[in-house]
mmCIF file of N, CA and C in Angstrom:
data_model
loop_
_atom_site.group_PDB
_atom_site.id
_atom_site.type_symbol
_atom_site.label_atom_id
_atom_site.label_comp_id
_atom_site.label_asym_id
_atom_site.label_seq_id
_atom_site.Cartn_x
_atom_site.Cartn_y
_atom_site.Cartn_z
ATOM 1 N N MET A 1 1.054 -1.134 0.072
ATOM 2 C CA MET A 1 -0.295 0.103 -0.245
ATOM 3 C C MET A 1 0.813 1.329 -0.143
ATOM 4 N N ALA A 2 2.122 1.437 1.042
ATOM 5 C CA ALA A 2 2.911 2.578 0.687
ATOM 6 C C ALA A 2 3.271 2.943 -0.655
ATOM 7 N N ASP A 3 3.764 1.755 -1.053
ATOM 8 C CA ASP A 3 4.610 1.919 -2.669
ATOM 9 C C ASP A 3 3.479 2.594 -3.582
ATOM 10 N N ARG A 4 2.338 1.871 -3.199
ATOM 11 C CA ARG A 4 1.576 2.600 -4.252
ATOM 12 C C ARG A 4 0.937 4.143 -3.792
ATOM 13 N N LYS A 5 1.360 4.584 -2.744
ATOM 14 C CA LYS A 5 1.054 5.716 -2.150
ATOM 15 C C LYS A 5 1.834 6.736 -2.743
ATOM 16 N N SER A 6 3.286 6.097 -2.853
ATOM 17 C CA SER A 6 4.297 6.843 -3.245
ATOM 18 C C SER A 6 4.217 6.887 -4.587
ATOM 19 N N ILE A 7 4.060 5.916 -5.731
ATOM 20 C CA ILE A 7 4.032 6.198 -6.784
ATOM 21 C C ILE A 7 2.771 7.094 -7.201
ATOM 22 N N VAL A 8 1.859 7.142 -6.527
ATOM 23 C CA VAL A 8 0.670 8.058 -6.785
ATOM 24 C C VAL A 8 1.317 9.496 -6.770
ATOM 25 N N THR A 9 1.685 9.823 -5.637
ATOM 26 C CA THR A 9 2.051 11.043 -5.285
ATOM 27 C C THR A 9 3.565 11.294 -6.047
ATOM 28 N N ALA A 10 4.092 10.711 -6.155
ATOM 29 C CA ALA A 10 5.375 10.789 -7.433
ATOM 30 C C ALA A 10 4.674 11.506 -8.770
ATOM 31 N N ALA A 11 3.917 10.761 -9.508
ATOM 32 C CA ALA A 11 2.760 11.200 -10.458
ATOM 33 C C ALA A 11 2.737 12.430 -10.671
ATOM 34 N N LEU A 12 1.798 12.586 -9.752
ATOM 35 C CA LEU A 12 0.820 14.055 -9.296
ATOM 36 C C LEU A 12 2.045 15.018 -9.259
ATOM 37 N N LEU A 13 3.234 15.101 -8.662
ATOM 38 C CA LEU A 13 4.121 16.071 -8.386
ATOM 39 C C LEU A 13 4.583 16.246 -9.690
ATOM 40 N N ILE A 14 4.901 15.037 -10.628
ATOM 41 C CA ILE A 14 5.284 15.357 -12.363
ATOM 42 C C ILE A 14 4.294 15.999 -12.803
ATOM 43 N N LEU A 15 2.856 15.548 -12.542
ATOM 44 C CA LEU A 15 2.143 16.402 -13.436
ATOM 45 C C LEU A 15 2.109 17.776 -13.068
ATOM 46 N N ALA A 16 2.002 18.003 -11.753
ATOM 47 C CA ALA A 16 2.077 19.637 -11.093
ATOM 48 C C ALA A 16 3.101 20.146 -12.064
ATOM 49 N N ALA A 17 4.488 20.050 -12.204
ATOM 50 C CA ALA A 17 5.746 20.398 -12.294
ATOM 51 C C ALA A 17 5.556 20.804 -14.102
ATOM 52 N N ALA A 18 5.011 19.741 -14.905
ATOM 53 C CA ALA A 18 4.664 19.553 -16.170
ATOM 54 C C ALA A 18 3.534 20.959 -16.450
ATOM 55 N N GLN A 19 2.604 21.061 -15.559
ATOM 56 C CA GLN A 19 1.985 21.913 -15.649
ATOM 57 C C GLN A 19 2.166 23.384 -15.346
ATOM 58 N N ALA A 20 3.041 23.518 -14.381
ATOM 59 C CA ALA A 20 3.321 25.094 -13.933
ATOM 60 C C ALA A 20 4.249 25.659 -15.347
ATOM 61 N N PRO A 21 3.667 26.915 -14.885
ATOM 62 C CA PRO A 21 4.142 28.049 -16.023
ATOM 63 C C PRO A 21 5.775 28.267 -16.018
ATOM 64 N N ALA A 22 6.312 28.065 -16.808
ATOM 65 C CA ALA A 22 7.892 28.219 -17.318
ATOM 66 C C ALA A 22 8.037 29.718 -17.374
ATOM 67 N N PHE A 23 8.971 30.211 -16.173
ATOM 68 C CA PHE A 23 9.461 31.727 -16.241
ATOM 69 C C PHE A 23 10.257 31.956 -17.786
ATOM 70 N N ALA A 24 9.810 32.692 -18.720
ATOM 71 C CA ALA A 24 10.790 32.815 -19.520
ATOM 72 C C ALA A 24 12.292 33.863 -19.339
ATOM 73 N N ALA A 25 13.418 33.253 -19.304
ATOM 74 C CA ALA A 25 14.455 34.412 -19.391
ATOM 75 C C ALA A 25 14.582 35.630 -20.176
ATOM 76 N N GLY A 26 14.689 36.626 -19.616
ATOM 77 C CA GLY A 26 14.388 38.135 -20.128
ATOM 78 C C GLY A 26 16.203 38.462 -20.984
ATOM 79 N N ASP A 27 16.264 39.628 -21.522
ATOM 80 C CA ASP A 27 17.266 40.512 -21.989
ATOM 81 C C ASP A 27 17.467 41.810 -20.963
ATOM 82 N N ALA A 28 18.066 41.704 -20.037
ATOM 83 C CA ALA A 28 18.395 42.824 -19.075
ATOM 84 C C ALA A 28 18.792 44.211 -19.733
ATOM 85 N N GLY A 29 19.157 44.139 -20.779
ATOM 86 C CA GLY A 29 19.386 45.445 -21.786
ATOM 87 C C GLY A 29 18.186 45.777 -22.296
ATOM 88 N N LYS A 30 17.418 44.952 -22.557
ATOM 89 C CA LYS A 30 15.895 45.421 -23.444
ATOM 90 C C LYS A 30 15.332 45.751 -22.443
ATOM 91 N N GLY A 31 15.701 45.142 -21.087
ATOM 92 C CA GLY A 31 14.673 45.350 -20.017
ATOM 93 C C GLY A 31 15.006 46.647 -19.335
ATOM 94 N N GLN A 32 16.295 47.503 -19.602
ATOM 95 C CA GLN A 32 16.503 48.563 -18.859
ATOM 96 C C GLN A 32 15.655 49.865 -19.947
ATOM 97 N N GLY A 33 15.403 49.445 -21.048
ATOM 98 C CA GLY A 33 14.812 50.198 -21.525
ATOM 99 C C GLY A 33 13.165 50.281 -21.446
ATOM 100 N N VAL A 34 12.688 49.098 -21.064
ATOM 101 C CA VAL A 34 11.287 48.813 -21.053
ATOM 102 C C VAL A 34 11.268 49.832 -19.348
ATOM 103 N N PHE A 35 12.380 49.426 -18.157
ATOM 104 C CA PHE A 35 12.151 50.623 -17.251
ATOM 105 C C PHE A 35 11.975 51.888 -17.391
ATOM 106 N N LYS A 36 12.432 52.420 -18.232
ATOM 107 C CA LYS A 36 12.813 54.280 -18.517
ATOM 108 C C LYS A 36 11.194 54.080 -19.335
ATOM 109 N N GLU A 37 10.623 53.491 -20.274
ATOM 110 C CA GLU A 37 9.666 53.693 -20.387
ATOM 111 C C GLU A 37 8.071 53.357 -20.177
ATOM 112 N N GLN A 38 8.223 52.312 -18.803
ATOM 113 C CA GLN A 38 7.044 51.904 -18.239
ATOM 114 C C GLN A 38 7.213 52.461 -16.811
ATOM 115 N N CYS A 39 8.464 52.786 -16.176
ATOM 116 C CA CYS A 39 8.337 52.304 -14.716
ATOM 117 C C CYS A 39 9.236 53.259 -14.019
ATOM 118 N N ALA A 40 10.162 54.732 -14.871
ATOM 119 C CA ALA A 40 10.536 55.313 -14.398
ATOM 120 C C ALA A 40 10.191 56.667 -13.785
ATOM 121 N N GLU A 41 8.934 56.815 -14.057
ATOM 122 C CA GLU A 41 8.254 58.093 -13.686
ATOM 123 C C GLU A 41 8.211 57.808 -12.500
ATOM 124 N N CYS A 42 7.762 56.619 -11.838
ATOM 125 C CA CYS A 42 7.133 56.620 -10.639
ATOM 126 C C CYS A 42 8.465 55.986 -9.808
ATOM 127 N N HIS A 43 9.512 55.350 -10.165
ATOM 128 C CA HIS A 43 10.172 54.429 -9.755
ATOM 129 C C HIS A 43 11.959 54.830 -9.907
ATOM 130 N N SER A 44 12.367 54.640 -8.976
ATOM 131 C CA SER A 44 14.172 54.867 -9.105
ATOM 132 C C SER A 44 14.863 53.291 -8.744
ATOM 133 N N VAL A 45 15.993 53.339 -9.370
ATOM 134 C CA VAL A 45 16.606 51.949 -9.574
ATOM 135 C C VAL A 45 18.239 52.222 -8.349
ATOM 136 N N GLU A 46 17.886 53.346 -8.033
ATOM 137 C CA GLU A 46 18.981 53.426 -6.656
ATOM 138 C C GLU A 46 18.786 53.409 -5.664
ATOM 139 N N ALA A 47 19.205 52.455 -4.866
ATOM 140 C CA ALA A 47 19.302 52.359 -3.407
ATOM 141 C C ALA A 47 19.125 53.459 -2.244
ATOM 142 N N GLY A 48 17.891 53.834 -1.892
ATOM 143 C CA GLY A 48 17.522 54.590 -0.973
ATOM 144 C C GLY A 48 16.993 55.847 -1.707
ATOM 145 N N ARG A 49 16.580 55.812 -2.741
ATOM 146 C CA ARG A 49 16.011 56.746 -3.442
ATOM 147 C C ARG A 49 14.421 56.463 -4.196
ATOM 148 N N ASN A 50 13.763 56.898 -3.028
ATOM 149 C CA ASN A 50 11.950 56.525 -3.321
ATOM 150 C C ASN A 50 11.352 57.592 -4.277
ATOM 151 N N ARG A 51 10.688 57.647 -5.239
ATOM 152 C CA ARG A 51 9.795 58.430 -6.045
ATOM 153 C C ARG A 51 8.526 58.338 -5.555
ATOM 154 N N LYS A 52 7.844 58.399 -6.679
ATOM 155 C CA LYS A 52 6.025 57.994 -6.376
ATOM 156 C C LYS A 52 5.966 56.731 -5.807
ATOM 157 N N GLY A 53 6.812 56.026 -6.220
ATOM 158 C CA GLY A 53 6.849 54.727 -5.765
ATOM 159 C C GLY A 53 8.310 54.402 -5.081
ATOM 160 N N PRO A 54 8.377 53.130 -4.476
ATOM 161 C CA PRO A 54 9.414 53.147 -3.576
ATOM 162 C C PRO A 54 10.522 52.442 -4.629
ATOM 163 N N SER A 55 11.966 52.668 -4.056
ATOM 164 C CA SER A 55 13.095 52.119 -5.363
ATOM 165 C C SER A 55 13.330 50.400 -5.499
ATOM 166 N N LEU A 56 13.223 50.144 -6.500
ATOM 167 C CA LEU A 56 13.541 48.962 -7.045
ATOM 168 C C LEU A 56 14.575 48.188 -7.340
ATOM 169 N N PHE A 57 15.474 48.932 -6.408
ATOM 170 C CA PHE A 57 16.747 48.360 -6.022
ATOM 171 C C PHE A 57 16.914 47.302 -5.270
ATOM 172 N N GLY A 58 16.895 46.043 -5.592
ATOM 173 C CA GLY A 58 17.128 44.903 -4.770
ATOM 174 C C GLY A 58 16.191 44.085 -4.733
ATOM 175 N N VAL A 59 14.854 44.679 -5.422
ATOM 176 C CA VAL A 59 13.675 43.965 -5.760
ATOM 177 C C VAL A 59 13.346 42.791 -5.458
ATOM 178 N N LEU A 60 14.253 41.983 -6.058
ATOM 179 C CA LEU A 60 13.971 40.347 -5.988
ATOM 180 C C LEU A 60 14.288 40.133 -5.027
ATOM 181 N N GLY A 61 14.099 39.221 -4.524
ATOM 182 C CA GLY A 61 13.754 38.404 -2.693
ATOM 183 C C GLY A 61 13.632 39.435 -1.759
ATOM 184 N N ARG A 62 13.349 40.572 -2.108
ATOM 185 C CA ARG A 62 12.851 41.269 -0.975
ATOM 186 C C ARG A 62 11.532 41.499 -0.579
ATOM 187 N N ALA A 63 11.164 41.382 0.361
ATOM 188 C CA ALA A 63 9.730 41.100 1.167
ATOM 189 C C ALA A 63 8.792 42.523 0.611
ATOM 190 N N PRO A 64 8.059 42.683 0.543
ATOM 191 C CA PRO A 64 6.522 43.343 -0.136
ATOM 192 C C PRO A 64 6.642 44.462 0.987
ATOM 193 N N GLY A 65 6.596 45.850 0.865
ATOM 194 C CA GLY A 65 6.899 46.652 2.040
ATOM 195 C C GLY A 65 7.280 47.359 2.753
ATOM 196 N N SER A 66 8.650 46.700 2.376
ATOM 197 C CA SER A 66 10.085 46.542 3.063
ATOM 198 C C SER A 66 10.570 48.006 3.013
ATOM 199 N N VAL A 67 10.704 48.853 1.744
ATOM 200 C CA VAL A 67 11.512 49.721 1.960
ATOM 201 C C VAL A 67 11.425 50.870 2.790
ATOM 202 N N ALA A 68 12.398 51.418 3.395
ATOM 203 C CA ALA A 68 12.591 52.369 4.571
ATOM 204 C C ALA A 68 12.106 53.380 3.593
ATOM 205 N N ASP A 69 11.654 54.265 4.517
ATOM 206 C CA ASP A 69 11.276 55.753 4.326
ATOM 207 C C ASP A 69 10.096 55.707 3.198
ATOM 208 N N TYR A 70 9.456 54.678 2.628
ATOM 209 C CA TYR A 70 8.262 54.413 1.684
ATOM 210 C C TYR A 70 6.971 54.643 2.559
ATOM 211 N N GLU A 71 6.126 54.981 2.457
ATOM 212 C CA GLU A 71 4.508 54.731 2.806
ATOM 213 C C GLU A 71 3.724 53.993 2.292
ATOM 214 N N TYR A 72 3.793 52.783 2.140
ATOM 215 C CA TYR A 72 3.192 51.598 1.766
ATOM 216 C C TYR A 72 1.756 51.680 1.671
ATOM 217 N N SER A 73 0.891 51.090 1.550
ATOM 218 C CA SER A 73 -0.621 51.173 1.528
ATOM 219 C C SER A 73 -0.954 49.944 2.365
ATOM 220 N N ASP A 74 -1.637 49.557 3.329
ATOM 221 C CA ASP A 74 -1.824 48.348 3.883
ATOM 222 C C ASP A 74 -2.080 47.114 3.305
ATOM 223 N N ALA A 75 -2.773 47.296 1.822
ATOM 224 C CA ALA A 75 -2.654 45.628 0.938
ATOM 225 C C ALA A 75 -1.092 45.453 0.659
ATOM 226 N N MET A 76 -0.571 46.297 0.587
ATOM 227 C CA MET A 76 1.004 45.517 -0.058
ATOM 228 C C MET A 76 1.465 45.850 1.450
ATOM 229 N N LYS A 77 1.307 46.153 2.374
ATOM 230 C CA LYS A 77 2.342 45.698 3.902
ATOM 231 C C LYS A 77 1.741 44.397 4.308
ATOM 232 N N ALA A 78 0.196 43.990 3.672
ATOM 233 C CA ALA A 78 -0.242 42.681 4.174
ATOM 234 C C ALA A 78 0.273 41.360 3.183
ATOM 235 N N ASN A 79 0.994 41.851 2.441
ATOM 236 C CA ASN A 79 2.094 40.720 1.435
ATOM 237 C C ASN A 79 3.071 40.063 2.236
ATOM 238 N N ALA A 80 3.284 38.938 2.141
ATOM 239 C CA ALA A 80 4.020 38.254 3.322
ATOM 240 C C ALA A 80 5.066 37.778 2.065
ATOM 241 N N GLU A 81 4.461 37.048 0.836
ATOM 242 C CA GLU A 81 5.195 36.757 -0.003
ATOM 243 C C GLU A 81 6.343 37.634 -0.733
ATOM 244 N N ALA A 82 7.904 36.866 -0.801
ATOM 245 C CA ALA A 82 9.033 37.601 -0.906
ATOM 246 C C ALA A 82 8.689 37.643 -2.646
ATOM 247 N N TRP A 83 9.567 39.038 -3.248
ATOM 248 C CA TRP A 83 9.244 39.282 -4.603
ATOM 249 C C TRP A 83 10.313 38.310 -5.601
ATOM 250 N N SER A 84 9.715 37.468 -6.366
ATOM 251 C CA SER A 84 10.341 36.365 -6.777
ATOM 252 C C SER A 84 10.161 36.747 -8.081
ATOM 253 N N GLU A 85 10.868 36.146 -8.909
ATOM 254 C CA GLU A 85 10.798 36.325 -10.675
ATOM 255 C C GLU A 85 9.246 36.122 -11.144
ATOM 256 N N ALA A 86 8.299 34.904 -10.929
ATOM 257 C CA ALA A 86 7.205 34.658 -11.175
ATOM 258 C C ALA A 86 6.049 35.576 -10.403
ATOM 259 N N ARG A 87 6.479 35.931 -9.047
ATOM 260 C CA ARG A 87 5.392 36.783 -8.417
ATOM 261 C C ARG A 87 5.652 38.187 -9.229
ATOM 262 N N LEU A 88 6.846 38.849 -9.449
ATOM 263 C CA LEU A 88 7.183 40.201 -10.035
ATOM 264 C C LEU A 88 6.171 40.091 -11.546
ATOM 265 N N ASN A 89 6.104 38.687 -12.326
ATOM 266 C CA ASN A 89 5.718 38.708 -13.408
ATOM 267 C C ASN A 89 4.063 38.802 -13.589
ATOM 268 N N ASP A 90 3.690 38.267 -12.323
ATOM 269 C CA ASP A 90 2.083 38.492 -12.083
ATOM 270 C C ASP A 90 1.616 39.564 -12.068
ATOM 271 N N TYR A 91 2.613 40.418 -11.252
ATOM 272 C CA TYR A 91 1.837 41.818 -10.153
ATOM 273 C C TYR A 91 2.366 42.674 -11.625
ATOM 274 N N ILE A 92 3.448 42.834 -12.196
ATOM 275 C CA ILE A 92 3.656 43.442 -13.172
ATOM 276 C C ILE A 92 2.416 43.377 -14.386
ATOM 277 N N SER A 93 2.131 42.472 -14.460
ATOM 278 C CA SER A 93 1.144 42.003 -15.386
ATOM 279 C C SER A 93 -0.292 42.673 -14.975
ATOM 280 N N HIS A 94 -0.486 42.586 -13.601
ATOM 281 C CA HIS A 94 -1.671 42.908 -13.196
ATOM 282 C C HIS A 94 -1.821 43.520 -11.850
ATOM 283 N N PRO A 95 -1.436 44.454 -11.137
ATOM 284 C CA PRO A 95 -0.786 44.845 -10.247
ATOM 285 C C PRO A 95 -2.126 44.737 -9.345
ATOM 286 N N ARG A 96 -3.466 45.167 -9.652
ATOM 287 C CA ARG A 96 -4.434 45.540 -8.863
ATOM 288 C C ARG A 96 -4.993 44.342 -8.608
ATOM 289 N N ARG A 97 -4.970 43.473 -9.197
ATOM 290 C CA ARG A 97 -5.704 41.888 -9.052
ATOM 291 C C ARG A 97 -4.410 41.406 -8.168
ATOM 292 N N VAL A 98 -2.835 41.428 -8.033
ATOM 293 C CA VAL A 98 -2.285 40.792 -7.413
ATOM 294 C C VAL A 98 -2.528 41.162 -5.946
ATOM 295 N N VAL A 99 -2.459 42.660 -6.016
ATOM 296 C CA VAL A 99 -2.334 43.357 -4.740
ATOM 297 C C VAL A 99 -3.383 44.301 -4.770
ATOM 298 N N PRO A 100 -5.166 43.623 -4.312
ATOM 299 C CA PRO A 100 -5.979 44.555 -4.337
ATOM 300 C C PRO A 100 -6.020 45.548 -3.203
ATOM 301 N N GLY A 101 -6.635 46.806 -3.635
ATOM 302 C CA GLY A 101 -6.201 47.869 -2.565
ATOM 303 C C GLY A 101 -5.067 48.471 -2.381
ATOM 304 N N GLY A 102 -4.019 47.936 -3.670
ATOM 305 C CA GLY A 102 -2.806 49.150 -3.344
ATOM 306 C C GLY A 102 -2.949 50.020 -4.251
ATOM 307 N N LYS A 103 -1.643 50.726 -3.851
ATOM 308 C CA LYS A 103 -1.990 52.403 -4.408
ATOM 309 C C LYS A 103 -1.250 52.336 -5.950
ATOM 310 N N MET A 104 -0.448 51.576 -6.025
ATOM 311 C CA MET A 104 0.003 51.672 -7.589
ATOM 312 C C MET A 104 -1.009 52.161 -8.627
ATOM 313 N N LYS A 105 -0.859 52.914 -9.404
ATOM 314 C CA LYS A 105 -1.840 53.454 -10.545
ATOM 315 C C LYS A 105 -0.966 53.143 -11.959
ATOM 316 N N TYR A 106 -1.053 51.695 -11.866
ATOM 317 C CA TYR A 106 -0.359 51.024 -13.142
ATOM 318 C C TYR A 106 -1.317 50.186 -14.011
ATOM 319 N N ASP A 107 -1.990 49.955 -14.805
ATOM 320 C CA ASP A 107 -2.869 49.250 -15.810
ATOM 321 C C ASP A 107 -2.001 47.598 -15.807
ATOM 322 N N GLY A 108 -0.706 47.914 -16.037
ATOM 323 C CA GLY A 108 -0.438 46.657 -16.250
ATOM 324 C C GLY A 108 0.668 46.195 -17.639
ATOM 325 N N LEU A 109 1.858 45.473 -17.789
ATOM 326 C CA LEU A 109 2.141 45.698 -18.968
ATOM 327 C C LEU A 109 1.789 44.021 -19.550
ATOM 328 N N ASP A 110 1.126 44.206 -20.701
ATOM 329 C CA ASP A 110 0.845 43.118 -21.264
ATOM 330 C C ASP A 110 1.754 41.994 -21.940
ATOM 331 N N ASP A 111 2.872 42.496 -22.553
ATOM 332 C CA ASP A 111 3.483 41.777 -23.415
ATOM 333 C C ASP A 111 4.289 41.169 -22.362
ATOM 334 N N ALA A 112 4.385 39.673 -22.603
ATOM 335 C CA ALA A 112 5.210 38.663 -21.769
ATOM 336 C C ALA A 112 6.639 38.669 -21.514
ATOM 337 N N GLY A 113 7.251 39.083 -23.100
ATOM 338 C CA GLY A 113 8.559 39.441 -23.561
ATOM 339 C C GLY A 113 9.044 40.428 -22.771
ATOM 340 N N ASP A 114 8.357 41.761 -22.745
ATOM 341 C CA ASP A 114 8.626 42.938 -21.978
ATOM 342 C C ASP A 114 8.797 42.719 -20.571
ATOM 343 N N ARG A 115 7.805 41.989 -19.934
ATOM 344 C CA ARG A 115 8.055 41.447 -18.608
ATOM 345 C C ARG A 115 9.176 40.904 -18.190
ATOM 346 N N ALA A 116 9.366 40.040 -19.026
ATOM 347 C CA ALA A 116 10.799 39.114 -18.943
ATOM 348 C C ALA A 116 11.726 39.775 -18.818
ATOM 349 N N ASP A 117 11.751 41.003 -19.565
ATOM 350 C CA ASP A 117 12.948 41.354 -19.903
ATOM 351 C C ASP A 117 13.342 42.488 -18.806
ATOM 352 N N LEU A 118 12.016 43.285 -18.545
ATOM 353 C CA LEU A 118 12.005 44.162 -17.524
ATOM 354 C C LEU A 118 12.308 43.393 -16.107
ATOM 355 N N ILE A 119 12.102 42.269 -15.893
ATOM 356 C CA ILE A 119 12.431 41.467 -14.645
ATOM 357 C C ILE A 119 13.905 40.960 -14.547
ATOM 358 N N ALA A 120 14.071 40.715 -16.043
ATOM 359 C CA ALA A 120 15.942 40.506 -15.982
ATOM 360 C C ALA A 120 16.824 41.975 -15.584
ATOM 361 N N TYR A 121 16.431 42.550 -16.245
ATOM 362 C CA TYR A 121 17.205 44.120 -15.312
ATOM 363 C C TYR A 121 16.813 44.008 -14.080
ATOM 364 N N LEU A 122 15.541 44.137 -13.629
ATOM 365 C CA LEU A 122 15.599 44.302 -12.258
ATOM 366 C C LEU A 122 16.537 43.503 -11.419
ATOM 367 N N ALA A 123 16.689 42.083 -11.854
ATOM 368 C CA ALA A 123 17.487 41.126 -11.299
ATOM 369 C C ALA A 123 19.030 42.104 -11.152
ATOM 370 N N THR A 124 19.252 42.578 -12.036
ATOM 371 C CA THR A 124 21.097 42.835 -11.976
ATOM 372 C C THR A 124 21.292 44.035 -10.693
ATOM 373 N N LEU A 125 19.881 44.621 -10.430
ATOM 374 C CA LEU A 125 20.088 45.558 -9.438
ATOM 375 C C LEU A 125 20.412 45.255 -7.962
ATOM 376 N N HIS A 126 21.621 45.189 -7.553
ATOM 377 C CA HIS A 126 21.863 44.502 -6.126
ATOM 378 C C HIS A 126 23.324 45.071 -5.763
#
């Protein structure tokens, strides 16, 4: 019985992994351009320099709502999941859906390639 349970568990894990969306690697050089075009009006990439939005320096791996000297919405502060590539991808795609009640006034970046490039650029900022 234990062997059958192990086989079923392994099969379910394999199926789940096969259906999980893979995050496409982007081009950081192109991502810098996407940042300038889509994000720079509100965000800085310099450590400690917040604008309308918090600095995005070191955003990957950081807890949401954790940049000093920036006043986050309660909705953003309530998020506990660190900013991974996949989470950033979801957030950049649909900010209000991922963090309902957040204060970012951005409709989202539809193009998956642009999002991948942007996230590759943000990953260089550390």
